[in-house]
Amino acid sequence: MKVMIVESPNKVEKLSQILGDGWTVAASYGHIRDLPKEGEKGEAVAGISLDTFEPKYVLVERAEQHTIPKLRKLVAQADEGVWLATDPDREGEAISWHLKEVLRIADSRYTRVTFNAISASTVLGALEKPRKIDFKLVKAQEGRRVTDRLIGYPGSALLREKTGNRSISAGRVQSPAVRLLAERERQIQVFKPTNHFGAEVEFDGWKAKWDTKLFLTGDSEYILDAELAALAASCRDFTVEASETKPSRKAPPAPFRTVTLMQGASVALKFNPKKTAELSQKLFEAGHITYHRTDSQNFTPEVLAEIRAYASERGWALPEKPRTWKEKDSAQEGHEAIRPTHLEVASAGDTADEQALYKLIRIRAVVSQLADAEYNVTTVRLLCAQGGKSFAFGARGQQCVKPGFEAVLATDVTDGDAAEKTAEEGESGAVPPLPVGSQILALDGRVSMLKTSAPKRYKAASLLAKLEALGIGRPSTYPTIMTTMFERGYATEEKELLYCTPLGTTLVVALIRNKVGFIEYDYTCELENELDAIASGRAEYLDVMRRVNERVEADIARARADESTNTAPRFNCPECSKPLRQIKGPNGLFWGCSGFDEGCRYAVPDENGKPGEKPPAYACPECTKPLRRIGGERGYFWGCTGYADGCKVAFPDDNGKPGKRAPTPPVSAFKCGACGNGLINRKKPGKYNFWTCSNRDCDKTYDDRAGKPVEKKAKASTH
């Protein structure tokens, strides 16, 4: 038997059909190991050795209990070998390595295969190109995880010290993303709109706009004189100063890569990046599209030939040669652009949303290889003397000569920015070629009331596009960036627009004020490139990690030494005068004395980030020991601190103080079979009845049957 292990269970059925008899396909359900959430005692960065920078992995709970035992049995039965076929990126490479290590698969027994699409030709072709795990890719993935912690743990600790806010945290990619929002928020807040004027005149089927530059003086950018604009709008008798008609070409848009798919789906389908990522994952796992986490915007020669043949059969215009696009320097995944696995399939997906996204991907893949749209573009410049002044007007119009790709994609509904820009600039209509020096009469004119606009707020997709332009983040991280900002309270979204919260502003201001390197765009971009270099073998893992750690430690030490950047108020203990510190306990935030190790037990609740009042002491009415407020799954209650000594007194919580105890149910005539004392019928409202012994030292309990106590049934043995 041959065993193939993939990440997602959604791939299992289709791959089993492709591979046929003799194969068993199983899923790892993603990662089976991860870094621990909590570090060991004295560990500066959880799960990371600062000597070797080697991660200390722990098993994921779900995998430990379910996945790994199942996979171990299959691996033991795999007498013809194990194929590790996790996703074709760094994350997938790392998962294959974890599987090999945890399942103890010998080098001679495993084969690593990757496929960019779940189709018979691609999968069977991949089996003919077996290889071993690429440890450079594994180290590149580890480098990102380790770097996130080398930056996140000490960076977050610094932020909490400087701001006094225990809920704030830093991140390698997250913090620069929040900075973009904070800077845009500031630009919008300080923006002051300017009301200004323009003018346009109308002709038969076209119009011309007033060129205001001739009237701008000094540093002025706008016309503020309403009378001057009215004079311009009254122009009627024009002389043609210049007229020119030139050919123009418009190329089709490139195929989708991860970030442009997220942008396109956001504009055309109103899907946020997380939803687009989830839908494209399902389409990939079902075998409908190629791998969706990619930086590339090119296809293989075989695919280009297939698309050109498909277009030719339908009579669509094609360029002389297949189209290719220059790749970004940071493109590192080595995959082709996103496309349908079967071009002839017009609709695919189990839901309406999946089908809509598939259609978007398919049409973009085909259109990207069609011919340019060709136009004749006519521009004219008109002059008019009016009221002793000379006014110039301009017009631009275009006429389609050959539709090219626009015969299939009349309007690119995925390019919202281009659509808005065209609407703002506006075409002048069917501008005719005019003889230079000729006279032309305007039919009408009007003043344009204009107002400058504040910078536009980011949308989720445009923020990711900005991060990509800055070289920050990679395809597999984009949805996580957005999710993290929302979950941690740094950003909110209203009607698709992103707003930076006060907490987000606090984060950014504190990092900039303390001159921490990872908040700088250039530093984060350079670090991304270094992590990419590990994958290509141009850099060593240990060297990169050491440089990152040294930089972070230096930044943190310098910032801690500069007390002028502290914004957190200082509170001292009223009992020993040592500083109080805000602490996150199991029941939430509270303030405790920093002299705890010296014996000071002063502690008070947190009230809006400040030490609150010390709660009054309440004594147990039975043993006189202090009562304490305890938080449980069902809320708070008050219990006796003498519980370990046998005092079981408890009270409900009544707005922060012990409430009235419920009356003790009467002792019945039924006797306890263990000690002979009377039994008490305990009723759980809306749930069930049961019986307990009135003797507090007796732990005997009974089930209730028709109002009578009965012995509990012993559980059946599993042996």
XYZ file of C-alpha atoms in Angstrom:
719
model
C 0.000 0.000 0.000
C 1.139 3.536 -0.822
C 0.151 6.366 1.534
C -0.162 10.024 0.530
C -0.521 12.649 3.257
C -1.976 16.075 2.405
C -2.975 18.999 4.619
C -6.700 19.314 4.048
C -9.303 16.544 4.311
C -11.179 18.278 1.473
C -8.543 16.994 -0.971
C -8.742 13.364 0.078
C -11.697 12.196 -2.028
C -10.580 13.791 -5.298
C -6.976 12.626 -4.905
C -8.163 9.099 -4.088
C -10.112 9.072 -7.359
C -7.083 10.286 -9.308
C -4.585 7.867 -7.717
C -6.836 4.811 -7.773
C -6.258 1.394 -6.200
C -3.195 0.765 -4.102
C -3.223 4.252 -2.610
C -4.554 5.571 0.705
C -4.863 9.344 1.031
C -5.020 10.922 4.499
C -4.928 14.477 5.879
C -2.812 16.096 8.585
C -5.484 18.785 9.156
C -2.847 21.506 8.856
C 0.038 21.811 11.291
C 0.626 19.001 13.767
C 3.242 20.926 15.789
C 3.570 24.549 16.803
C 5.467 26.791 19.188
C 4.149 26.791 22.773
C 1.916 29.677 23.826
C 3.647 29.984 27.191
C 7.392 29.856 27.770
C 9.281 27.895 30.364
C 10.350 29.610 33.568
C 13.099 32.128 32.855
C 12.614 31.863 29.081
C 12.733 35.323 27.485
C 10.932 34.293 24.295
C 8.468 31.400 24.526
C 9.595 28.332 22.629
C 12.858 29.814 21.295
C 16.426 29.104 22.407
C 18.329 32.387 22.214
C 21.603 30.454 21.929
C 20.792 28.427 18.822
C 17.494 30.091 17.801
C 16.038 26.620 17.377
C 12.269 26.359 17.952
C 10.993 24.102 20.748
C 7.888 22.568 19.236
C 4.894 21.069 21.011
C 2.197 18.879 19.508
C -1.084 20.524 18.554
C -3.747 19.092 20.879
C -6.071 17.949 18.089
C -3.214 16.280 16.245
C -1.870 14.571 19.362
C -5.237 13.044 20.246
C -6.605 12.152 16.820
C -4.500 12.804 13.723
C -1.103 11.443 14.742
C -2.330 8.036 16.049
C -4.265 7.506 12.809
C -1.351 8.539 10.593
C 1.094 6.352 12.543
C -1.027 3.290 11.765
C -1.160 4.178 8.063
C 2.590 4.820 7.885
C 3.243 1.443 9.510
C 1.084 -0.225 6.844
C 2.711 1.674 3.943
C 4.864 -1.140 2.589
C 5.389 0.773 -0.674
C 6.343 4.114 0.853
C 4.884 7.424 2.058
C 4.289 10.457 -0.185
C 4.263 13.794 1.650
C 2.089 16.017 -0.559
C 1.357 19.074 1.569
C 0.926 22.465 -0.123
C 3.630 23.700 -2.517
C 4.945 26.587 -0.409
C 7.151 27.129 2.637
C 4.326 26.389 5.024
C 3.584 23.125 3.256
C 7.260 22.195 3.187
C 7.473 22.754 6.944
C 4.375 20.622 7.565
C 5.912 17.768 5.561
C 9.055 17.995 7.676
C 7.022 17.961 10.913
C 5.151 14.882 9.662
C 8.411 13.117 8.851
C 9.834 13.931 12.293
C 6.788 13.142 14.435
C 5.825 9.991 12.521
C 9.488 8.904 12.473
C 9.527 8.200 8.738
C 12.955 7.069 7.582
C 14.615 8.945 4.724
C 14.412 5.852 2.537
C 10.646 5.496 3.039
C 9.306 8.942 2.125
C 8.955 11.000 -1.043
C 8.076 14.684 -1.239
C 5.766 15.692 -4.094
C 4.002 18.960 -4.842
C 1.309 19.895 -7.320
C 0.008 23.301 -8.237
C -3.437 21.968 -9.129
C -5.519 18.958 -8.154
C -6.099 17.529 -11.605
C -5.174 14.114 -12.948
C -2.458 15.368 -15.313
C -0.846 17.604 -12.675
C -0.954 15.082 -9.835
C 0.268 12.133 -11.918
C 2.929 14.367 -13.429
C 4.100 15.327 -9.932
C 4.574 11.650 -9.030
C 7.129 11.458 -11.829
C 9.165 14.274 -10.235
C 9.811 13.016 -6.695
C 12.257 14.787 -4.401
C 13.216 15.078 -0.745
C 12.203 17.811 1.707
C 13.826 21.158 0.901
C 15.300 22.205 4.239
C 16.024 25.715 2.978
C 12.267 26.230 2.622
C 11.690 24.698 6.045
C 14.224 27.075 7.596
C 12.640 30.013 5.783
C 9.276 29.147 7.323
C 10.842 28.649 10.737
C 12.642 31.953 10.323
C 9.343 33.796 9.983
C 7.857 32.105 13.039
C 10.979 32.651 15.144
C 11.373 36.256 13.981
C 7.759 36.960 14.860
C 8.513 35.892 18.435
C 11.929 37.565 18.672
C 10.155 40.804 17.815
C 6.719 40.221 19.311
C 7.556 39.095 22.845
C 10.110 41.766 23.893
C 8.352 44.394 21.764
C 5.039 43.730 23.488
C 6.666 43.801 26.930
C 8.221 47.187 26.120
C 4.900 48.594 24.952
C 3.155 47.503 28.139
C 5.852 49.058 30.288
C 5.828 52.318 28.356
C 2.056 52.719 28.026
C 0.776 50.853 31.070
C -1.724 49.074 28.800
C -1.645 45.303 29.351
C -3.691 44.485 26.248
C -1.289 46.034 23.737
C 1.112 43.934 21.659
C 3.692 44.328 18.894
C 4.160 42.353 15.691
C 6.664 42.167 12.860
C 4.096 42.742 10.104
C 1.063 43.718 12.147
C 2.633 46.884 13.610
C 3.651 48.460 10.253
C 0.165 47.653 8.932
C -1.427 49.490 11.869
C 1.000 52.370 11.271
C -0.360 52.799 7.739
C -3.868 53.125 9.167
C -2.741 55.516 11.928
C -0.902 57.764 9.476
C -3.884 57.874 7.133
C -6.148 58.611 10.103
C -3.919 61.551 11.027
C -3.890 62.844 7.440
C -7.688 62.796 7.378
C -7.976 64.515 10.770
C -5.667 67.433 9.869
C -7.025 67.831 6.347
C -8.796 71.119 5.662
C -10.895 71.152 2.482
C -10.557 73.975 -0.022
C -13.522 75.206 -2.029
C -12.446 76.295 -5.498
C -13.829 76.883 -8.975
C -13.482 75.596 -12.503
C -15.427 76.001 -15.735
C -16.436 73.944 -18.739
C -18.105 74.697 -22.051
C -20.240 72.406 -24.208
C -20.173 71.756 -27.944
C -22.219 69.373 -30.053
C -21.590 65.995 -28.377
C -18.459 66.975 -26.468
C -17.149 69.451 -23.890
C -13.939 71.220 -22.917
C -12.518 72.170 -19.499
C -10.894 75.419 -18.502
C -7.111 75.187 -18.046
C -6.684 77.179 -14.830
C -2.863 77.015 -14.705
C -2.488 80.312 -16.577
C -4.217 82.118 -13.703
C -2.428 80.480 -10.763
C 0.214 82.623 -9.054
C 2.823 81.861 -6.403
C 2.056 78.695 -4.442
C -1.663 78.722 -5.218
C -3.075 75.493 -6.674
C -6.729 76.415 -7.106
C -8.903 79.186 -8.457
C -10.712 80.872 -5.547
C -12.180 83.763 -7.579
C -15.819 82.996 -8.419
C -16.117 86.005 -10.763
C -13.103 84.856 -12.772
C -14.614 81.373 -13.105
C -17.910 82.905 -14.242
C -16.047 84.923 -16.876
C -14.349 81.743 -18.104
C -17.687 79.923 -18.268
C -19.130 82.752 -20.422
C -16.585 82.048 -23.218
C -18.265 81.104 -26.491
C -16.150 82.118 -29.503
C -13.047 79.893 -29.628
C -10.029 79.569 -31.907
C -8.434 76.162 -32.285
C -4.828 76.581 -31.102
C -3.856 72.897 -31.377
C -5.475 69.651 -32.528
C -3.902 66.213 -32.693
C -5.079 62.649 -33.229
C -2.804 59.797 -32.167
C -3.232 56.032 -31.921
C -3.347 54.573 -28.403
C -3.322 51.047 -27.078
C -4.642 49.561 -23.847
C -3.303 46.219 -22.647
C -5.475 43.717 -20.765
C -4.971 43.262 -17.016
C -2.490 40.642 -15.794
C -3.720 37.317 -14.380
C -4.538 37.260 -10.693
C -1.956 36.670 -8.009
C -2.949 36.482 -4.338
C -3.127 40.169 -3.503
C -4.728 41.267 -6.805
C -7.353 38.539 -6.439
C -8.176 39.919 -2.993
C -8.380 43.420 -4.453
C -10.478 42.336 -7.405
C -12.901 40.307 -5.301
C -13.223 43.212 -2.865
C -14.214 45.635 -5.635
C -16.289 43.360 -7.844
C -17.855 40.992 -5.312
C -17.542 42.911 -2.010
C -15.624 40.003 -0.435
C -13.139 40.833 2.304
C -9.636 39.278 2.021
C -10.379 36.587 4.589
C -13.471 35.438 2.718
C -11.627 35.473 -0.605
C -8.828 33.375 0.912
C -11.322 30.843 2.287
C -13.260 30.582 -0.988
C -10.130 30.242 -3.119
C -8.845 27.558 -0.720
C -12.046 25.563 -1.287
C -11.837 26.022 -5.053
C -8.243 24.789 -5.014
C -8.999 21.788 -2.804
C -11.898 20.829 -5.059
C -9.562 20.886 -8.065
C -11.182 23.890 -9.765
C -8.274 26.375 -9.671
C -4.506 26.289 -9.331
C -2.713 27.128 -6.094
C -4.005 30.443 -4.806
C -1.099 31.641 -2.637
C 1.288 33.016 -5.213
C 3.299 36.121 -6.086
C 3.511 35.212 -9.775
C 1.427 36.705 -12.564
C 2.649 34.434 -15.369
C 1.569 31.088 -16.808
C 3.623 28.148 -18.034
C 4.179 27.840 -21.815
C 1.772 24.893 -21.949
C -1.001 26.901 -20.305
C -0.361 29.891 -22.579
C -0.778 27.637 -25.593
C -4.024 26.252 -24.158
C -5.493 29.714 -23.563
C -4.509 30.937 -27.034
C -6.116 27.888 -28.632
C -9.290 28.423 -26.589
C -9.470 32.101 -27.643
C -8.702 31.329 -31.290
C -11.570 28.828 -31.492
C -13.919 31.636 -30.432
C -12.543 34.207 -32.846
C -11.058 36.479 -30.168
C -8.139 38.659 -31.205
C -4.703 37.526 -30.007
C -1.319 39.270 -29.897
C 1.529 37.868 -32.001
C 3.269 36.366 -28.977
C 1.946 35.072 -25.629
C 1.932 37.698 -22.892
C 4.301 37.614 -19.956
C 4.743 40.090 -17.118
C 7.866 41.146 -15.284
C 7.927 39.518 -11.871
C 8.641 41.450 -8.699
C 12.014 40.883 -7.093
C 10.225 39.556 -4.002
C 8.250 36.941 -5.938
C 9.509 33.764 -4.344
C 6.881 31.058 -4.268
C 7.685 29.750 -7.747
C 4.053 29.127 -8.715
C 2.178 30.329 -11.746
C -0.639 32.863 -11.592
C -4.089 31.754 -10.435
C -6.202 30.123 -13.155
C -8.861 27.457 -13.721
C -7.499 23.917 -13.893
C -9.949 23.188 -16.724
C -10.368 26.244 -18.923
C -13.374 24.826 -20.729
C -15.404 24.637 -17.477
C -17.465 27.848 -17.403
C -18.836 27.468 -13.864
C -17.455 25.702 -10.784
C -17.949 25.751 -7.030
C -20.473 24.466 -4.517
C -21.899 27.845 -3.506
C -22.899 31.037 -5.281
C -19.902 32.834 -3.770
C -17.459 30.140 -4.922
C -18.983 30.279 -8.405
C -18.711 34.065 -8.547
C -15.043 33.972 -7.539
C -14.306 31.183 -10.024
C -15.892 33.216 -12.820
C -13.726 36.207 -11.883
C -10.553 34.081 -11.970
C -11.473 32.384 -15.235
C -12.322 35.510 -17.202
C -9.162 37.269 -15.979
C -6.974 34.306 -17.001
C -8.402 34.254 -20.538
C -8.512 38.012 -21.065
C -4.909 38.446 -19.925
C -3.756 36.759 -23.151
C -5.943 38.657 -25.638
C -4.923 41.512 -27.927
C -4.704 45.159 -26.904
C -7.681 47.437 -27.358
C -6.767 50.114 -29.938
C -8.034 53.709 -29.992
C -7.651 56.966 -31.860
C -7.203 59.675 -29.206
C -7.949 63.266 -30.189
C -6.824 66.228 -28.058
C -7.635 69.856 -28.795
C -6.668 73.164 -27.175
C -8.993 76.139 -27.589
C -8.450 79.855 -26.894
C -11.014 82.568 -26.188
C -10.654 86.256 -25.337
C -13.284 87.391 -22.853
C -13.487 90.506 -20.658
C -9.962 91.541 -21.528
C -8.499 88.165 -20.536
C -7.380 85.133 -22.553
C -8.777 81.758 -21.525
C -7.543 78.314 -22.634
C -9.714 75.190 -22.667
C -8.744 71.566 -23.360
C -10.585 68.448 -24.458
C -9.659 64.802 -24.954
C -11.720 62.081 -26.551
C -11.056 58.603 -27.832
C -12.636 56.354 -30.425
C -12.239 52.588 -30.350
C -10.693 51.225 -33.549
C -10.165 47.589 -32.497
C -11.788 46.316 -29.303
C -9.203 43.593 -28.662
C -9.678 42.136 -25.173
C -12.519 44.585 -24.500
C -14.718 42.553 -26.813
C -14.736 39.974 -23.998
C -14.173 42.203 -20.961
C -15.880 45.481 -21.772
C -15.254 46.904 -18.289
C -12.773 45.673 -15.733
C -15.093 45.646 -12.716
C -12.206 44.562 -10.474
C -10.283 47.815 -10.911
C -12.172 50.230 -8.672
C -9.379 52.811 -8.554
C -9.226 53.046 -12.341
C -13.003 53.409 -12.551
C -12.993 56.191 -9.952
C -10.090 57.963 -11.675
C -11.863 57.857 -15.055
C -15.031 59.217 -13.436
C -13.098 62.048 -11.776
C -11.096 63.039 -14.849
C -13.898 62.354 -17.277
C -13.601 61.889 -21.013
C -14.727 64.875 -23.048
C -16.965 62.854 -25.339
C -16.634 62.416 -29.099
C -14.028 65.142 -29.668
C -13.636 65.671 -33.449
C -10.344 66.506 -35.193
C -10.412 70.274 -35.768
C -8.324 72.351 -38.210
C -5.761 74.488 -36.353
C -6.708 78.146 -36.579
C -10.373 77.457 -37.256
C -13.211 79.067 -35.273
C -15.730 77.114 -33.218
C -18.734 78.269 -31.198
C -19.629 76.786 -27.784
C -23.288 76.087 -27.159
C -23.255 76.577 -23.390
C -20.975 76.965 -20.364
C -21.094 76.561 -16.611
C -19.043 77.185 -13.483
C -17.777 74.062 -11.704
C -18.067 74.190 -7.916
C -15.166 72.067 -6.682
C -13.839 70.925 -3.321
C -10.577 69.221 -2.434
C -10.935 65.765 -0.900
C -9.177 64.276 2.091
C -6.981 61.218 1.488
C -9.143 58.148 1.026
C -9.445 55.655 3.823
C -7.953 52.284 3.172
C -10.142 49.347 2.415
C -8.921 45.886 3.375
C -7.757 45.084 -0.147
C -6.094 48.464 -0.764
C -4.234 48.196 2.550
C -2.873 44.803 1.526
C -1.894 46.242 -1.849
C 0.017 49.023 -0.061
C 1.795 46.482 2.150
C 2.734 44.484 -0.939
C 4.062 47.639 -2.634
C 6.205 48.305 0.453
C 7.484 44.717 0.393
C 5.844 43.847 3.712
C 4.139 40.484 4.179
C 3.703 37.609 1.769
C 0.666 35.898 0.137
C 0.064 33.388 2.918
C 0.100 36.118 5.609
C -2.249 38.714 4.113
C -5.573 37.464 5.563
C -3.941 36.942 8.985
C -2.733 40.553 9.053
C -6.274 41.846 8.733
C -7.744 39.362 11.207
C -5.105 40.185 13.832
C -5.704 43.939 13.607
C -9.426 43.482 14.157
C -9.126 40.888 16.927
C -6.643 42.971 18.919
C -8.698 46.120 18.634
C -6.305 48.170 16.488
C -8.739 48.665 13.611
C -12.438 48.617 12.854
C -14.300 48.326 9.565
C -17.413 50.272 8.620
C -18.930 50.003 5.157
C -15.681 48.460 3.865
C -13.594 51.397 5.151
C -10.867 50.851 7.766
C -10.519 53.060 10.838
C -7.573 53.113 13.225
C -8.750 52.856 16.848
C -7.280 54.846 19.789
C -5.495 51.648 20.863
C -3.962 51.346 17.398
C -2.784 54.951 17.592
C -1.292 54.316 21.041
C 0.602 51.328 19.624
C 2.075 53.270 16.715
C 2.949 56.405 18.696
C 4.724 54.350 21.379
C 6.790 52.404 18.847
C 7.750 55.488 16.837
C 8.549 57.501 19.967
C 10.823 54.704 21.169
C 12.465 54.363 17.726
C 11.928 50.621 17.532
C 13.239 49.352 14.193
C 10.431 46.990 13.246
C 7.908 49.821 12.996
C 9.901 51.229 10.064
C 8.727 50.169 6.606
C 12.230 49.854 5.123
C 13.466 47.690 7.993
C 10.503 45.333 7.742
C 10.893 45.086 3.957
C 14.622 44.323 4.258
C 13.862 41.677 6.861
C 11.326 40.056 4.508
C 14.020 39.935 1.829
C 16.490 38.335 4.249
C 13.934 35.673 5.123
C 13.417 35.084 1.386
C 17.189 34.722 1.031
C 17.129 31.803 3.490
C 14.725 29.979 1.158
C 17.004 30.469 -1.845
C 20.161 29.588 0.064
C 21.627 33.095 -0.228
C 21.567 33.565 3.565
C 22.066 31.331 6.580
C 19.236 30.897 9.066
C 21.431 31.383 12.131
C 23.059 34.561 10.786
C 19.699 36.184 10.018
C 18.174 35.227 13.374
C 21.220 36.490 15.262
C 21.112 39.867 13.472
C 17.393 40.231 14.143
C 17.796 39.428 17.832
C 20.762 41.776 18.276
C 18.842 44.629 16.651
C 15.729 44.006 18.738
C 17.691 43.720 22.004
C 19.576 46.945 21.245
C 16.349 48.808 20.416
C 14.593 47.549 23.533
C 17.537 48.338 25.841
C 17.851 51.871 24.473
C 14.114 52.471 24.763
C 13.964 51.191 28.337
C 16.829 53.486 29.336
C 14.948 56.511 27.991
C 12.326 57.292 30.631
C 11.200 60.385 28.717
C 9.200 58.081 26.431
C 7.177 56.610 29.306
C 3.488 57.409 29.110
C 2.291 55.010 31.805
C 1.415 56.713 35.121
C 3.328 55.462 38.189
C 1.374 54.245 41.202
C 2.998 53.338 44.503
C 1.893 50.822 47.092
C 0.261 52.609 50.064
C 1.612 49.948 52.439
C 5.315 49.705 51.463
C 5.757 52.532 48.904
C 7.100 50.236 46.184
C 5.663 50.594 42.652
C 2.398 48.858 41.851
C 2.284 46.884 38.639
C -0.644 45.921 36.468
C -1.038 42.142 36.302
C -3.203 39.932 34.121
C -4.647 37.199 36.310
C -7.098 34.368 35.578
C -10.012 36.657 36.463
C -8.771 39.708 34.550
C -6.491 42.660 35.299
C -5.542 43.777 38.792
C -2.763 45.791 40.467
C -0.260 44.127 42.771
C 2.754 45.356 44.708
C 6.190 44.827 43.126
C 7.352 43.949 46.639
C 5.450 40.651 46.576
C 8.649 38.607 46.915
C 9.508 40.653 50.011
C 6.175 39.804 51.598
C 3.859 42.657 50.575
C 0.494 41.217 49.498
C -1.237 44.482 48.638
C -3.536 44.032 45.628
C -6.511 45.964 44.244
C -8.756 45.551 41.203
C -8.108 47.423 37.964
C -10.446 50.309 37.153
C -9.989 51.702 33.631
C -6.236 51.178 33.678
C -5.711 52.543 37.199
C -5.583 50.932 40.668
C -9.068 50.770 42.117
C -10.225 50.800 45.699
C -9.260 47.899 47.920
C -12.399 45.846 48.466
C -13.688 45.651 52.048
C -12.877 42.495 53.988
C -15.698 40.049 54.725
C -15.390 37.351 57.382
C -16.859 33.875 57.155
C -19.815 33.652 59.554
C -18.851 30.074 60.529
C -15.038 30.067 60.907
C -14.259 33.843 60.822
C -11.631 33.412 58.101
C -11.733 35.943 55.211
C -14.095 35.403 52.319
C -12.723 35.951 48.826
C -14.403 36.724 45.516
C -13.885 33.927 42.994
C -14.598 33.927 39.260
C -15.933 30.771 37.688
C -17.493 29.689 34.392
C -20.921 30.772 35.627
C -19.838 34.102 37.113
C -18.512 35.261 40.477
C -19.230 33.975 43.974
C -17.689 34.343 47.436
C -15.982 31.411 49.111
C -14.251 30.904 52.431
C -10.428 30.914 52.451
C -10.712 28.075 54.966
C -11.979 25.732 52.246
C -8.863 23.531 52.496
C -9.536 23.172 56.239
C -13.064 21.940 55.622
C -15.143 25.139 55.590
C -17.432 24.940 52.575
C -19.332 28.202 53.138
C -20.140 30.080 49.912
C -22.244 33.128 48.970
C -23.512 34.457 45.642
C -21.937 37.684 44.393
C -24.070 40.799 44.815
C -22.410 43.696 42.922
C -18.972 42.994 44.327
C -19.958 41.880 47.825
C -21.293 38.658 49.373
C -25.009 38.260 48.818
C -27.560 36.330 50.806
C -27.129 32.586 51.007
C -29.929 30.472 49.663
C -31.824 28.713 52.453
C -30.560 25.186 53.175
C -33.039 22.552 51.953
C -34.599 20.520 54.777
C -33.139 17.166 55.811
C -35.405 14.348 54.617
C -36.339 11.100 56.314
C -34.176 9.171 53.820
C -30.913 7.973 55.372
C -27.430 7.896 53.888
C -26.258 4.355 53.277
C -22.662 5.308 54.145
C -23.020 7.213 57.447
C -26.713 7.010 58.411
C -27.361 10.775 58.389
C -30.380 12.292 56.684
C -30.281 13.069 52.965
C -31.046 16.440 51.329
C -32.779 16.768 47.965
C -30.730 19.214 45.858
C -32.664 20.676 42.962
C -30.948 22.294 39.953
C -33.498 24.645 38.340
C -34.344 23.510 34.843
C -31.839 20.637 35.025
C -32.149 17.680 37.407
C -32.553 16.553 41.017
C -30.006 14.685 43.071
C -29.443 13.852 46.753
C -26.508 14.599 49.088
C -25.760 13.665 52.667
C -26.444 16.304 55.336
C -23.121 15.337 56.909
C -20.549 17.686 55.298
C -17.776 15.186 55.841
C -19.644 12.574 53.794
C -19.197 12.779 50.006
C -21.923 10.260 49.191
C -24.420 11.364 46.491
C -27.511 9.703 45.012
C -29.534 10.009 41.836
C -33.186 11.028 42.046
C -35.945 8.775 40.774
C -39.544 9.909 41.221
C -38.565 11.998 44.261
C -36.586 9.243 45.980
C -32.818 8.708 46.290
C -31.321 5.743 44.417
C -27.768 4.442 44.244
C -25.810 5.760 41.265
C -25.156 3.214 38.553
C -21.525 2.196 38.233
C -19.930 3.094 34.910
C -19.337 0.179 32.569
C -15.711 -0.945 32.409
C -13.842 -0.235 29.170
C -11.468 -3.174 29.720
